[in-house]
Amino acid sequence: MTDLAKAAPSVSVCRICEGAVHEFLDLGRQPLSDAFPQAGETAGEFFYRLAVGVCDGCTMVQLMEEVPRERMFHEDYPYYSSGSSVMREHFAQTARDLIRTELTGGDPFIVEIGCNDGIMLNTVRDAGIRHLGFEPSASVAKVAQDKGVRVRTEFFEESTAVAVRSTDGPADVIYSANTFCHIPYVASVLRGADALLGPDGVFVFEDPYLGDIVAKTSFDQIYDEHFFLFSATSVQAMARRFGFELVDVRRLPVHGGEVRYTLGRPGMREPTPAVAALLDAERAARLADPETLRGFAASVARVRDDLVSLLKEIKANGQKVVAYGATAKSATVANYCGIGPDLVAYVCDTTPAKQHRLTPGMHIPVKPANAFQESYPDYALLFAWNHSQEIMTKEQGFRESGGRWIHYVPDVHVT
Ligand code: SAH
Ligand code: TYD
Ligand code: ZN
């Protein structure tokens, strides 16, 4: 790299306000996070540069490069939402809450963006409420359809939303979990929401929260699918830009810390006090300041160095490490840190579509979950750290037999 290149960090155009996005973290060459090749099929892997920047206009944190959506979401997409019992309960409760608070009129209608295997709409269906899921990945959409959930196997965007408005009428709620942050074409989605929602309809979405990511150095929330890292400040700017108003926020403990945002049409609902409180907290924490984000980037490099040192030390002692959970998040960790089968023998995971394949980019073999209990390693690297409570509860035998867990959030430590 020349000195000139170093002096001119990458800049891109903001997807929200067309301002300048300034890069603050480069996680290097990365594969698709949810593409698990077969042994012998690794030559065809797709790579891109994973780097993150912040917009100096609206403060939205976003990726510098976009991966085409069809490369990520397709008929072999291997992420099945219902693999976690905690998440099944979370979404059943979410559905019950929406039914109680928003789906109260005559013949209400709810649309979900990214319904996956029907983890949320399943409960709506059981309640006999009119619903429709948009899910472009046919693998997971089919599971939802087999549960009796109504699904269109296509991307939600302006044209598909307009089509549903004309056949099904206005929606009371558009709901989306861990999907809106996957979508760089925000303008199309929000124009679609505008076309589809009734006059007092709301767009409710929940995604990983920038405040938690910075506080916990959880840089593995950054990968191809997570195009945006939302905050209340940036979501409010986005809502205003596209003709909506941020009327509620609620912090959620799932997936390492998320926020559920509610957008309404301007003037239709009074924003709750929680909105001002979270905006104030973000201002006080200087969450989107370049200095804060550069500090985050420095912490990320420290976690990488600590984790690699620990794994090398364990290897030098002749001890064995396996990983737990072939998460999309762990693609970032493994590829950024250079963790391959030399340091981690294999990864155990409950998802049949990932098993007997290799992890993206670093090619660690993926084994079924029962491989863990069949032969405990000395150390288990907890890739699925966001499900730690669920996993610790069912894997108590590991520690009882002398095994130790390696964590890297919020810093590298062993328990
Ligand atoms: N809501 C689930 C699934 C999250 S994974 C949960 O929280 O667990 C993200 C899902 O969004 C994938 O299943 C993907 O296929 C889907 N997706 C991506 N872009 C989409 C779009 N434009 N419209 C609808 N679904 C989309
Ligand atoms: P998750 O952290 O939910 O999402 P992402 O892939 O987007 O980072 O993925 C959890 C992965 O861990 C998934 O492949 C299923 C697996 N898993 C287990 O193997 N055992 C478990 O007990 C749980 C909860 C998940
Ligand atoms: Zn912007």
mmCIF file of N, CA and C in Angstrom, residues 156-159 161-162 174 187-197:
data_model
loop_
_atom_site.group_PDB
_atom_site.id
_atom_site.type_symbol
_atom_site.label_atom_id
_atom_site.label_comp_id
_atom_site.label_asym_id
_atom_site.label_seq_id
_atom_site.Cartn_x
_atom_site.Cartn_y
_atom_site.Cartn_z
ATOM 1 N N PHE A 156 -39.184 -8.772 -0.266
ATOM 2 C CA PHE A 156 -40.050 -7.615 -0.020
ATOM 3 C C PHE A 156 -39.334 -6.388 -0.561
ATOM 4 N N GLU A 157 -40.017 -5.632 -1.390
ATOM 5 C CA GLU A 157 -39.501 -4.363 -1.924
ATOM 6 C C GLU A 157 -40.720 -3.626 -2.455
ATOM 7 N N GLU A 158 -40.519 -2.496 -3.094
ATOM 8 C CA GLU A 158 -41.678 -1.683 -3.454
ATOM 9 C C GLU A 158 -42.672 -2.445 -4.341
ATOM 10 N N SER A 159 -42.163 -3.092 -5.393
ATOM 11 C CA SER A 159 -43.078 -3.722 -6.354
ATOM 12 C C SER A 159 -43.882 -4.857 -5.718
ATOM 13 N N ALA A 161 -44.556 -5.261 -2.527
ATOM 14 C CA ALA A 161 -45.456 -4.697 -1.510
ATOM 15 C C ALA A 161 -46.709 -4.116 -2.167
ATOM 16 N N VAL A 162 -46.506 -3.426 -3.271
ATOM 17 C CA VAL A 162 -47.647 -2.835 -3.994
ATOM 18 C C VAL A 162 -48.585 -3.937 -4.483
ATOM 19 N N ILE A 174 -46.458 -4.204 9.649
ATOM 20 C CA ILE A 174 -45.368 -4.894 8.950
ATOM 21 C C ILE A 174 -44.325 -5.144 10.017
ATOM 22 N N ALA A 187 -34.775 2.500 0.500
ATOM 23 C CA ALA A 187 -35.780 3.385 -0.089
ATOM 24 C C ALA A 187 -36.921 2.560 -0.675
ATOM 25 N N SER A 188 -36.582 1.485 -1.373
ATOM 26 C CA SER A 188 -37.607 0.638 -1.980
ATOM 27 C C SER A 188 -38.488 -0.013 -0.908
ATOM 28 N N VAL A 189 -37.852 -0.503 0.168
ATOM 29 C CA VAL A 189 -38.621 -1.168 1.235
ATOM 30 C C VAL A 189 -39.547 -0.172 1.930
ATOM 31 N N LEU A 190 -39.071 1.032 2.196
ATOM 32 C CA LEU A 190 -39.924 1.991 2.915
ATOM 33 C C LEU A 190 -41.018 2.575 2.015
ATOM 34 N N ARG A 191 -40.736 2.690 0.723
ATOM 35 C CA ARG A 191 -41.834 3.060 -0.188
ATOM 36 C C ARG A 191 -42.866 1.933 -0.236
ATOM 37 N N GLY A 192 -42.380 0.692 -0.199
ATOM 38 C CA GLY A 192 -43.291 -0.466 -0.153
ATOM 39 C C GLY A 192 -44.119 -0.453 1.119
ATOM 40 N N ALA A 193 -43.478 -0.151 2.246
ATOM 41 C CA ALA A 193 -44.208 -0.098 3.525
ATOM 42 C C ALA A 193 -45.263 1.003 3.475
ATOM 43 N N ASP A 194 -44.906 2.117 2.867
ATOM 44 C CA ASP A 194 -45.848 3.235 2.746
ATOM 45 C C ASP A 194 -47.064 2.822 1.920
ATOM 46 N N ALA A 195 -46.808 2.076 0.847
ATOM 47 C CA ALA A 195 -47.917 1.634 -0.018
ATOM 48 C C ALA A 195 -48.801 0.604 0.679
ATOM 49 N N LEU A 196 -48.202 -0.243 1.508
ATOM 50 C CA LEU A 196 -48.926 -1.389 2.059
ATOM 51 C C LEU A 196 -49.642 -1.091 3.381
ATOM 52 N N LEU A 197 -49.083 -0.204 4.192
ATOM 53 C CA LEU A 197 -49.673 0.025 5.523
ATOM 54 C C LEU A 197 -50.941 0.864 5.451
#
